[in-house]
Every structure is written in C-alpha cells, then in structure tokens.
PDB file of C-alpha atoms in Angstrom:
ATOM      1  CA  MET A  23     113.356 110.703 113.752  1.00  0.00           C
ATOM      2  CA  GLN A  24     110.977 110.470 116.255  1.00  0.00           C
ATOM      3  CA  GLY A  25     108.934 112.417 118.960  1.00  0.00           C
ATOM      4  CA  LYS A  26     109.528 116.358 119.037  1.00  0.00           C
ATOM      5  CA  SER A  27     111.148 116.008 115.492  1.00  0.00           C
ATOM      6  CA  ALA A  28     107.915 114.182 114.060  1.00  0.00           C
ATOM      7  CA  GLN A  29     105.531 116.456 115.910  1.00  0.00           C
ATOM      8  CA  ARG A  30     107.261 119.533 114.470  1.00  0.00           C
ATOM      9  CA  PHE A  31     107.444 117.572 110.901  1.00  0.00           C
ATOM     10  CA  ASN A  32     103.697 117.122 111.376  1.00  0.00           C
ATOM     11  CA  GLN A  33     103.156 120.436 111.834  1.00  0.00           C
ATOM     12  CA  MET A  34     104.907 121.476 108.447  1.00  0.00           C
ATOM     13  CA  ALA A  35     103.542 119.048 105.991  1.00  0.00           C
ATOM     14  CA  SER A  36     102.284 122.675 103.601  1.00  0.00           C
ATOM     15  CA  ASN A  37     105.521 123.935 103.887  1.00  0.00           C
ATOM     16  CA  PHE A  38     107.130 120.982 102.407  1.00  0.00           C
ATOM     17  CA  LEU A  39     104.814 120.043  99.916  1.00  0.00           C
ATOM     18  CA  ASN A  40     105.117 123.664  98.446  1.00  0.00           C
ATOM     19  CA  SER A  41     109.196 124.085  98.817  1.00  0.00           C
ATOM     20  CA  GLU A  42     110.831 125.356  96.149  1.00  0.00           C
ATOM     21  CA  VAL A  43     113.615 123.666  97.704  1.00  0.00           C
ATOM     22  CA  HIS A  44     112.312 120.156  98.397  1.00  0.00           C
ATOM     23  CA  ARG A  45     110.059 119.876  94.747  1.00  0.00           C
ATOM     24  CA  MET A  46     112.808 119.243  92.560  1.00  0.00           C
ATOM     25  CA  SER A  47     116.207 120.319  92.618  1.00  0.00           C
ATOM     26  CA  PRO A  48     119.762 119.239  90.475  1.00  0.00           C
ATOM     27  CA  THR A  49     120.393 116.534  93.133  1.00  0.00           C
ATOM     28  CA  ILE A  50     116.878 114.545  92.107  1.00  0.00           C
ATOM     29  CA  ARG A  51     117.835 115.100  88.220  1.00  0.00           C
ATOM     30  CA  LEU A  52     121.227 113.468  88.706  1.00  0.00           C
ATOM     31  CA  LEU A  53     119.747 110.588  90.725  1.00  0.00           C
ATOM     32  CA  HIS A  54     117.669 109.640  87.982  1.00  0.00           C
ATOM     33  CA  GLU A  55     120.576 109.910  85.483  1.00  0.00           C
ATOM     34  CA  PHE A  56     122.774 107.859  88.034  1.00  0.00           C
ATOM     35  CA  THR A  57     119.868 105.191  87.977  1.00  0.00           C
ATOM     36  CA  GLY A  58     118.941 106.120  83.977  1.00  0.00           C
ATOM     37  CA  GLU A  59     119.816 102.383  82.833  1.00  0.00           C
ATOM     38  CA  TYR A  60     118.620 100.194  85.974  1.00  0.00           C
ATOM     39  CA  THR A  61     114.996  98.969  86.397  1.00  0.00           C
ATOM     40  CA  VAL A  62     113.566 100.541  89.147  1.00  0.00           C
ATOM     41  CA  ASP A  63     109.481  98.792  89.474  1.00  0.00           C
ATOM     42  CA  SER A  64     109.455  99.762  93.312  1.00  0.00           C
ATOM     43  CA  VAL A  65     110.704 102.643  95.026  1.00  0.00           C
ATOM     44  CA  CYS A  66     110.512 103.299  99.042  1.00  0.00           C
ATOM     45  CA  ASP A  67     111.183 106.504 100.258  1.00  0.00           C
ATOM     46  CA  VAL A  68     112.454 106.713 103.874  1.00  0.00           C
ATOM     47  CA  ALA A  69     111.369 109.611 105.742  1.00  0.00           C
ATOM     48  CA  CYS A  70     109.790 111.199 102.531  1.00  0.00           C
ATOM     49  CA  GLY A  71     108.170 114.211 104.173  1.00  0.00           C
ATOM     50  CA  ALA A  72     105.711 115.514 101.022  1.00  0.00           C
ATOM     51  CA  GLY A  73     107.206 112.236  99.004  1.00  0.00           C
ATOM     52  CA  HIS A  74     108.966 114.935  96.051  1.00  0.00           C
ATOM     53  CA  LEU A  75     111.522 112.041  95.362  1.00  0.00           C
ATOM     54  CA  ALA A  76     109.569 109.140  95.334  1.00  0.00           C
ATOM     55  CA  ILE A  77     106.734 110.622  92.861  1.00  0.00           C
ATOM     56  CA  SER A  78     109.663 111.833  90.582  1.00  0.00           C
ATOM     57  CA  PHE A  79     109.671 107.939  89.945  1.00  0.00           C
ATOM     58  CA  HIS A  80     106.504 107.869  88.978  1.00  0.00           C
ATOM     59  CA  GLU A  81     106.820 107.456  85.519  1.00  0.00           C
ATOM     60  CA  ARG A  82     109.294 104.546  86.237  1.00  0.00           C
ATOM     61  CA  ALA A  83     108.149 102.538  89.087  1.00  0.00           C
ATOM     62  CA  GLN A  84     104.914 100.581  89.475  1.00  0.00           C
ATOM     63  CA  ARG A  85     104.875 100.638  93.289  1.00  0.00           C
ATOM     64  CA  LEU A  86     105.850 103.498  95.572  1.00  0.00           C
ATOM     65  CA  VAL A  87     105.927 103.586  99.213  1.00  0.00           C
ATOM     66  CA  GLY A  88     106.329 106.666 101.420  1.00  0.00           C
ATOM     67  CA  VAL A  89     107.794 105.840 105.371  1.00  0.00           C
ATOM     68  CA  ASP A  90     107.353 108.479 107.326  1.00  0.00           C
ATOM     69  CA  PRO A  91     106.668 109.192 111.323  1.00  0.00           C
ATOM     70  CA  SER A  92     104.692 112.378 110.527  1.00  0.00           C
ATOM     71  CA  PRO A  93     100.965 111.657 109.356  1.00  0.00           C
ATOM     72  CA  ASN A  94     100.390 115.018 107.760  1.00  0.00           C
ATOM     73  CA  MET A  95     103.371 114.234 105.625  1.00  0.00           C
ATOM     74  CA  LEU A  96     101.905 111.122 104.647  1.00  0.00           C
ATOM     75  CA  SER A  97      98.625 112.556 103.888  1.00  0.00           C
ATOM     76  CA  ALA A  98     100.574 115.136 101.702  1.00  0.00           C
ATOM     77  CA  PHE A  99     102.706 112.458  99.876  1.00  0.00           C
ATOM     78  CA  ILE A 100      99.208 110.689  99.288  1.00  0.00           C
ATOM     79  CA  ASN A 101      97.716 113.328  97.820  1.00  0.00           C
ATOM     80  CA  GLN A 102     100.478 114.272  96.177  1.00  0.00           C
ATOM     81  CA  ALA A 103     100.766 111.265  94.212  1.00  0.00           C
ATOM     82  CA  ARG A 104      96.845 111.174  93.442  1.00  0.00           C
ATOM     83  CA  GLU A 105      97.159 114.151  91.496  1.00  0.00           C
ATOM     84  CA  LYS A 106      99.912 112.564  89.504  1.00  0.00           C
ATOM     85  CA  GLY A 107      97.429 109.585  88.997  1.00  0.00           C
ATOM     86  CA  VAL A 108      99.540 107.584  91.065  1.00  0.00           C
ATOM     87  CA  GLU A 109      98.879 105.048  93.776  1.00  0.00           C
ATOM     88  CA  ALA A 110     101.056 104.984  96.592  1.00  0.00           C
ATOM     89  CA  GLU A 111     101.201 103.151  99.776  1.00  0.00           C
ATOM     90  CA  ARG A 112     101.895 105.262 103.664  1.00  0.00           C
ATOM     91  CA  ILE A 113     104.164 103.629 106.070  1.00  0.00           C
ATOM     92  CA  GLU A 114     103.986 105.669 109.471  1.00  0.00           C
ATOM     93  CA  SER A 115     107.079 105.019 110.843  1.00  0.00           C
ATOM     94  CA  SER A 116     110.594 105.943 111.967  1.00  0.00           C
ATOM     95  CA  ALA A 117     113.571 105.484 109.770  1.00  0.00           C
ATOM     96  CA  GLU A 118     115.249 102.760 111.980  1.00  0.00           C
ATOM     97  CA  ARG A 119     112.509 100.205 112.579  1.00  0.00           C
ATOM     98  CA  ILE A 120     110.512 100.325 109.679  1.00  0.00           C
ATOM     99  CA  PRO A 121     107.530  97.466 109.489  1.00  0.00           C
ATOM    100  CA  LEU A 122     108.478  96.169 105.786  1.00  0.00           C
ATOM    101  CA  PRO A 123     109.636  92.886 104.667  1.00  0.00           C
ATOM    102  CA  ASP A 124     113.447  92.299 103.663  1.00  0.00           C
ATOM    103  CA  ASP A 125     114.928  92.332 100.251  1.00  0.00           C
ATOM    104  CA  SER A 126     111.171  94.225  99.069  1.00  0.00           C
ATOM    105  CA  PHE A 127     112.421  97.163  96.882  1.00  0.00           C
ATOM    106  CA  ASP A 128     114.601  98.021  93.443  1.00  0.00           C
ATOM    107  CA  LEU A 129     115.652 101.670  95.191  1.00  0.00           C
ATOM    108  CA  VAL A 130     115.646 103.045  98.655  1.00  0.00           C
ATOM    109  CA  VAL A 131     115.999 106.348  99.085  1.00  0.00           C
ATOM    110  CA  SER A 132     116.088 109.328 101.416  1.00  0.00           C
ATOM    111  CA  ARG A 133     116.416 113.070 100.867  1.00  0.00           C
ATOM    112  CA  LEU A 134     117.273 115.918 103.383  1.00  0.00           C
ATOM    113  CA  ALA A 135     115.943 114.175 105.958  1.00  0.00           C
ATOM    114  CA  PRO A 136     118.584 111.844 107.783  1.00  0.00           C
ATOM    115  CA  HIS A 137     120.621 114.677 109.160  1.00  0.00           C
ATOM    116  CA  HIS A 138     117.334 114.208 111.824  1.00  0.00           C
ATOM    117  CA  PHE A 139     117.960 110.293 112.367  1.00  0.00           C
ATOM    118  CA  GLU A 140     118.779 109.623 115.888  1.00  0.00           C
ATOM    119  CA  ASP A 141     120.629 106.613 115.001  1.00  0.00           C
ATOM    120  CA  ILE A 142     122.243 107.144 111.489  1.00  0.00           C
ATOM    121  CA  GLY A 143     123.988 103.898 111.147  1.00  0.00           C
ATOM    122  CA  ARG A 144     120.821 101.833 111.741  1.00  0.00           C
ATOM    123  CA  ALA A 145     118.825 104.009 109.580  1.00  0.00           C
ATOM    124  CA  VAL A 146     120.971 102.805 106.600  1.00  0.00           C
ATOM    125  CA  LYS A 147     121.087  99.245 107.707  1.00  0.00           C
ATOM    126  CA  GLU A 148     117.437  99.490 107.666  1.00  0.00           C
ATOM    127  CA  MET A 149     117.220 100.754 104.044  1.00  0.00           C
ATOM    128  CA  GLY A 150     119.860  98.476 102.978  1.00  0.00           C
ATOM    129  CA  ARG A 151     117.367  95.619 104.402  1.00  0.00           C
ATOM    130  CA  LEU A 152     114.733  96.950 102.092  1.00  0.00           C
ATOM    131  CA  ALA A 153     116.506  96.897  98.359  1.00  0.00           C
ATOM    132  CA  ARG A 154     116.195  93.504  97.340  1.00  0.00           C
ATOM    133  CA  PRO A 155     119.749  91.631  96.331  1.00  0.00           C
ATOM    134  CA  GLY A 156     121.366  93.692  93.595  1.00  0.00           C
ATOM    135  CA  GLY A 157     119.196  97.093  94.574  1.00  0.00           C
ATOM    136  CA  ARG A 158     120.064 100.655  95.295  1.00  0.00           C
ATOM    137  CA  VAL A 159     120.298 102.431  97.958  1.00  0.00           C
ATOM    138  CA  ALA A 160     120.494 106.239  97.205  1.00  0.00           C
ATOM    139  CA  VAL A 161     120.623 109.244  99.950  1.00  0.00           C
ATOM    140  CA  ILE A 162     120.773 113.035  99.165  1.00  0.00           C
ATOM    141  CA  ASP A 163     121.057 115.149 102.263  1.00  0.00           C
ATOM    142  CA  LEU A 164     123.066 118.275 103.757  1.00  0.00           C
ATOM    143  CA  GLU A 165     126.558 117.677 103.580  1.00  0.00           C
ATOM    144  CA  GLY A 166     129.054 118.521 106.841  1.00  0.00           C
ATOM    145  CA  TYR A 167     132.434 119.971 106.327  1.00  0.00           C
ATOM    146  CA  GLU A 168     136.155 118.260 106.631  1.00  0.00           C
ATOM    147  CA  ASN A 169     137.421 121.464 108.037  1.00  0.00           C
ATOM    148  CA  PRO A 170     136.070 121.221 111.731  1.00  0.00           C
ATOM    149  CA  ASP A 171     135.882 124.897 111.953  1.00  0.00           C
ATOM    150  CA  ILE A 172     133.618 125.216 109.022  1.00  0.00           C
ATOM    151  CA  ASP A 173     131.739 122.355 110.114  1.00  0.00           C
ATOM    152  CA  GLU A 174     130.939 123.450 113.670  1.00  0.00           C
ATOM    153  CA  PHE A 175     129.721 126.883 112.220  1.00  0.00           C
ATOM    154  CA  ASN A 176     127.572 125.373 109.778  1.00  0.00           C
ATOM    155  CA  HIS A 177     126.144 122.993 112.950  1.00  0.00           C
ATOM    156  CA  THR A 178     125.514 126.148 114.672  1.00  0.00           C
ATOM    157  CA  LEU A 179     123.573 127.394 111.419  1.00  0.00           C
ATOM    158  CA  GLU A 180     121.459 124.410 111.155  1.00  0.00           C
ATOM    159  CA  VAL A 181     120.294 123.860 114.903  1.00  0.00           C
ATOM    160  CA  LEU A 182     119.224 127.592 114.870  1.00  0.00           C
ATOM    161  CA  HIS A 183     117.313 127.261 111.487  1.00  0.00           C
ATOM    162  CA  ASP A 184     115.896 123.319 112.964  1.00  0.00           C
ATOM    163  CA  PRO A 185     116.396 122.976 116.702  1.00  0.00           C
ATOM    164  CA  THR A 186     115.785 118.759 115.676  1.00  0.00           C
ATOM    165  CA  HIS A 187     118.579 119.237 113.293  1.00  0.00           C
ATOM    166  CA  VAL A 188     121.046 116.005 114.589  1.00  0.00           C
ATOM    167  CA  ARG A 189     123.906 116.782 112.397  1.00  0.00           C
ATOM    168  CA  SER A 190     125.104 117.083 108.868  1.00  0.00           C
ATOM    169  CA  TYR A 191     127.392 114.162 107.842  1.00  0.00           C
ATOM    170  CA  ARG A 192     130.620 114.500 105.288  1.00  0.00           C
ATOM    171  CA  ALA A 193     130.868 112.226 102.319  1.00  0.00           C
ATOM    172  CA  SER A 194     133.957 110.235 104.134  1.00  0.00           C
ATOM    173  CA  GLN A 195     131.139 109.792 106.640  1.00  0.00           C
ATOM    174  CA  TRP A 196     128.490 108.500 104.240  1.00  0.00           C
ATOM    175  CA  LYS A 197     131.087 106.376 102.716  1.00  0.00           C
ATOM    176  CA  GLN A 198     131.494 104.291 106.302  1.00  0.00           C
ATOM    177  CA  PHE A 199     127.495 104.187 107.039  1.00  0.00           C
ATOM    178  CA  PHE A 200     127.217 102.087 103.096  1.00  0.00           C
ATOM    179  CA  VAL A 201     129.973 100.153 104.054  1.00  0.00           C
ATOM    180  CA  ASP A 202     128.861  99.111 107.604  1.00  0.00           C
ATOM    181  CA  ALA A 203     125.570  98.511 106.030  1.00  0.00           C
ATOM    182  CA  GLY A 204     127.148  95.901 103.653  1.00  0.00           C
ATOM    183  CA  LEU A 205     126.803  98.156 100.665  1.00  0.00           C
ATOM    184  CA  ASP A 206     128.780  98.240  97.709  1.00  0.00           C
ATOM    185  CA  ILE A 207     129.410 102.076  97.042  1.00  0.00           C
ATOM    186  CA  LEU A 208     128.314 102.933  93.126  1.00  0.00           C
ATOM    187  CA  LYS A 209     128.617 106.943  93.144  1.00  0.00           C
ATOM    188  CA  VAL A 210     129.301 109.862  95.688  1.00  0.00           C
ATOM    189  CA  GLN A 211     129.131 113.436  94.549  1.00  0.00           C
ATOM    190  CA  SER A 212     130.074 115.987  96.994  1.00  0.00           C
ATOM    191  CA  GLY A 213     129.653 120.084  96.806  1.00  0.00           C
ATOM    192  CA  LEU A 214     125.982 119.821  95.269  1.00  0.00           C
ATOM    193  CA  TYR A 215     123.290 122.158  96.196  1.00  0.00           C
ATOM    194  CA  GLU A 216     120.004 121.942  95.790  1.00  0.00           C
ATOM    195  CA  ARG A 217     118.920 125.818  95.113  1.00  0.00           C
ATOM    196  CA  PRO A 218     122.299 126.826  92.880  1.00  0.00           C
ATOM    197  CA  SER A 219     120.842 130.322  92.903  1.00  0.00           C
ATOM    198  CA  GLY A 220     120.297 130.598  96.370  1.00  0.00           C
ATOM    199  CA  VAL A 221     117.342 130.599  99.047  1.00  0.00           C
ATOM    200  CA  SER A 222     117.188 134.173 101.324  1.00  0.00           C
ATOM    201  CA  VAL A 223     117.779 133.375 105.004  1.00  0.00           C
ATOM    202  CA  ARG A 224     114.468 134.607 105.447  1.00  0.00           C
ATOM    203  CA  ARG A 225     112.567 131.794 103.000  1.00  0.00           C
ATOM    204  CA  TRP A 226     114.975 129.243 104.779  1.00  0.00           C
ATOM    205  CA  CYS A 227     113.569 130.097 107.798  1.00  0.00           C
ATOM    206  CA  GLU A 228     109.768 130.133 106.595  1.00  0.00           C
ATOM    207  CA  ILE A 229     110.342 126.769 105.208  1.00  0.00           C
ATOM    208  CA  ALA A 230     111.359 125.222 108.330  1.00  0.00           C
ATOM    209  CA  SER A 231     109.134 127.870 110.458  1.00  0.00           C
ATOM    210  CA  SER A 232     112.205 128.667 112.362  1.00  0.00           C
ATOM    211  CA  GLY A 233     110.761 131.691 113.571  1.00  0.00           C
ATOM    212  CA  GLU A 234     111.753 135.362 113.822  1.00  0.00           C
ATOM    213  CA  GLU A 235     114.474 134.996 116.219  1.00  0.00           C
ATOM    214  CA  ALA A 236     116.089 132.341 114.972  1.00  0.00           C
ATOM    215  CA  GLU A 237     116.244 133.955 111.536  1.00  0.00           C
ATOM    216  CA  ARG A 238     117.871 137.067 113.718  1.00  0.00           C
ATOM    217  CA  LYS A 239     120.329 134.631 115.074  1.00  0.00           C
ATOM    218  CA  ILE A 240     121.510 133.218 111.584  1.00  0.00           C
ATOM    219  CA  GLN A 241     121.739 136.623 110.332  1.00  0.00           C
ATOM    220  CA  GLU A 242     123.948 137.599 113.262  1.00  0.00           C
ATOM    221  CA  GLU A 243     125.875 134.478 112.746  1.00  0.00           C
ATOM    222  CA  LEU A 244     126.674 134.760 108.778  1.00  0.00           C
ATOM    223  CA  ARG A 245     127.469 139.078 109.398  1.00  0.00           C
ATOM    224  CA  LYS A 246     130.088 137.984 111.767  1.00  0.00           C
ATOM    225  CA  ALA A 247     131.442 134.629 109.701  1.00  0.00           C
ATOM    226  CA  PRO A 248     134.757 134.666 108.395  1.00  0.00           C
ATOM    227  CA  LYS A 249     134.643 135.333 104.532  1.00  0.00           C
ATOM    228  CA  HIS A 250     136.402 132.059 103.544  1.00  0.00           C
ATOM    229  CA  PHE A 251     133.434 130.643 105.797  1.00  0.00           C
ATOM    230  CA  LEU A 252     130.800 131.830 103.695  1.00  0.00           C
ATOM    231  CA  ASP A 253     132.913 131.293 100.303  1.00  0.00           C
ATOM    232  CA  ALA A 254     133.266 127.078 101.323  1.00  0.00           C
ATOM    233  CA  MET A 255     129.489 127.093 102.207  1.00  0.00           C
ATOM    234  CA  GLY A 256     128.388 129.159  98.889  1.00  0.00           C
ATOM    235  CA  ILE A 257     126.763 131.270 100.558  1.00  0.00           C
ATOM    236  CA  ASP A 258     126.311 134.743  98.937  1.00  0.00           C
ATOM    237  CA  GLU A 259     125.348 138.148  99.644  1.00  0.00           C
ATOM    238  CA  ARG A 260     123.277 140.377  97.723  1.00  0.00           C
ATOM    239  CA  ASP A 261     121.757 143.627  98.701  1.00  0.00           C
ATOM    240  CA  GLY A 262     122.177 142.800 102.282  1.00  0.00           C
ATOM    241  CA  THR A 263     120.616 139.551 101.949  1.00  0.00           C
ATOM    242  CA  PHE A 264     122.239 136.044 102.421  1.00  0.00           C
ATOM    243  CA  TYR A 265     121.371 133.696  99.939  1.00  0.00           C
ATOM    244  CA  MET A 266     121.774 129.595 100.974  1.00  0.00           C
ATOM    245  CA  PRO A 267     122.420 127.252  98.132  1.00  0.00           C
ATOM    246  CA  ILE A 268     121.596 123.939 100.479  1.00  0.00           C
ATOM    247  CA  ARG A 269     124.611 121.841 100.241  1.00  0.00           C
ATOM    248  CA  THR A 270     124.466 118.673  99.389  1.00  0.00           C
ATOM    249  CA  VAL A 271     125.954 115.247  99.172  1.00  0.00           C
ATOM    250  CA  LEU A 272     124.450 112.498  97.157  1.00  0.00           C
ATOM    251  CA  ILE A 273     125.633 108.586  97.704  1.00  0.00           C
ATOM    252  CA  MET A 274     124.339 105.479  96.207  1.00  0.00           C
ATOM    253  CA  GLY A 275     125.001 101.684  96.957  1.00  0.00           C
ATOM    254  CA  GLN A 276     124.371  98.341  95.407  1.00  0.00           C
ATOM    255  CA  LYS A 277     123.271  95.918  97.778  1.00  0.00           C
ATOM    256  CA  LEU A 278     125.132  92.906  97.575  1.00  0.00           C
ATOM    257  CA  GLY A 279     123.877  89.410  96.491  1.00  0.00           C
ATOM    258  CA  ASN A 280     122.281  87.532  93.304  1.00  0.00           C
TER     259      ASN A 280
END
C-alpha cells in the first residue's frame, strides 16, 4: 500500500478512527478467543490505520507497534493509545518492506488492509519474518468468492467504493499465501461479517470518502444484480436502502521454529 493509496488514506484518518466498522467487530473478538491461551507480550499491527486492532490487545501486551504508510493514520493510532494510557510505537512504512528486525513479535496482525497491498505475497512473508519462532501471524480481511461471477461483481463494487482496492482474496488463496510464507496454518474462518447488521451504502461510502458519484453507481449495480448474488454476499435491502455486512476471512498461522 503505497503512493496514491497512502495519500488517500492520509486524508481519511479521522474517518477510520471513528468508523463503527473499524472500531470493534466480531472478528476482533474471535481473534482474541483464538489467541486466548497464547502469551501475547508484543504486537505488531501492519497497515494499522487508526490502530484499533493493536489497541484491542493493550491489556495483554507490553509492546504495541503500528506500521502504516500514512502519517495521519499513525498519529491517530498514537493518540488513541495515549487515551488508553498505553505507550505505542509508530513505523511509517509500506507492508512489503518493514524496517524492523526479524523474530521481534509474539503476534503480527493486519486487519481490513491487505486488499490494498501491492505485493500480497511479499507482505505476508514480511509479517512472518517479524514474528518470533513459534509466534503467530493473523489476518482479517475482505474475502473474495469462489464463484467467479460473484467475485467479479464484488470486485466491481469494491473498486467503485475505493479505487485503490487491489483484490479481495479467497480463503483458499490466503492459505497459499501463508504456506508460501512458511507459516503453519492454525485457524481459517471464512464467511465472517464485520458488521452483521449491515452498514448502509451511504455510510459505507462516507467512511471511505467514496463520493456521491461512486455511491450512485454502487446503488445502481446493487439494484440490477441477481438476487442470488446479494444473498451470497449477505447484502440486505431494507426500506429501499442496501446494507453491506462487510464479509471477511480470518486466518491465523504459526511461524515454524523453536
């Protein structure tokens, strides 16, 4: 996530800080459940945005580090940590080349960001590099679809919503990224929702500063979409308004070694 993407997100730090989609979700709680018996003294949040995921570990971890190419996002992360009375570190960097030592963290995470990464394979390998031997790497991100027609429709919506969107990857693809990075897969949970009750298209576009024209085009695409597309995507229409549940996959792996 570099260049235009970083510039765009630099302008949206307050949106993400206050976003109900980003602040807390069932997937964050599920990740805490999956790591409940695992000692987490140090956490690195890659493409951390406003840092909601890293800061959710503030009562468990002694060290919280946020990595992001956007200075404003990093400032939001640091300010939010201070409000919690937590010391946090910031690293201004892309996900593909992070200036931190090997084997540094108990847990390396990324949430709702990898769909922007320019080189997803390299980014996952970087996350694995940062984890200590025996440490965990966990990703929560937008999920693609095995059905190619639905997957392409979803991609159309996502690019309208955010032109810096690269791809929503399928669970099977995430498994391969983790294997290629030398990670032993511990958990894969697909078909999750960040906002089970849905967020309206208008609010979804507000969070991403998509603009009125993008919102209009998304509404048009949804109105003409086959019903089975919307059913598969969990998109609901209520009182003439479409609601997006923000479908995600959670995958967690362990770095091999002692």
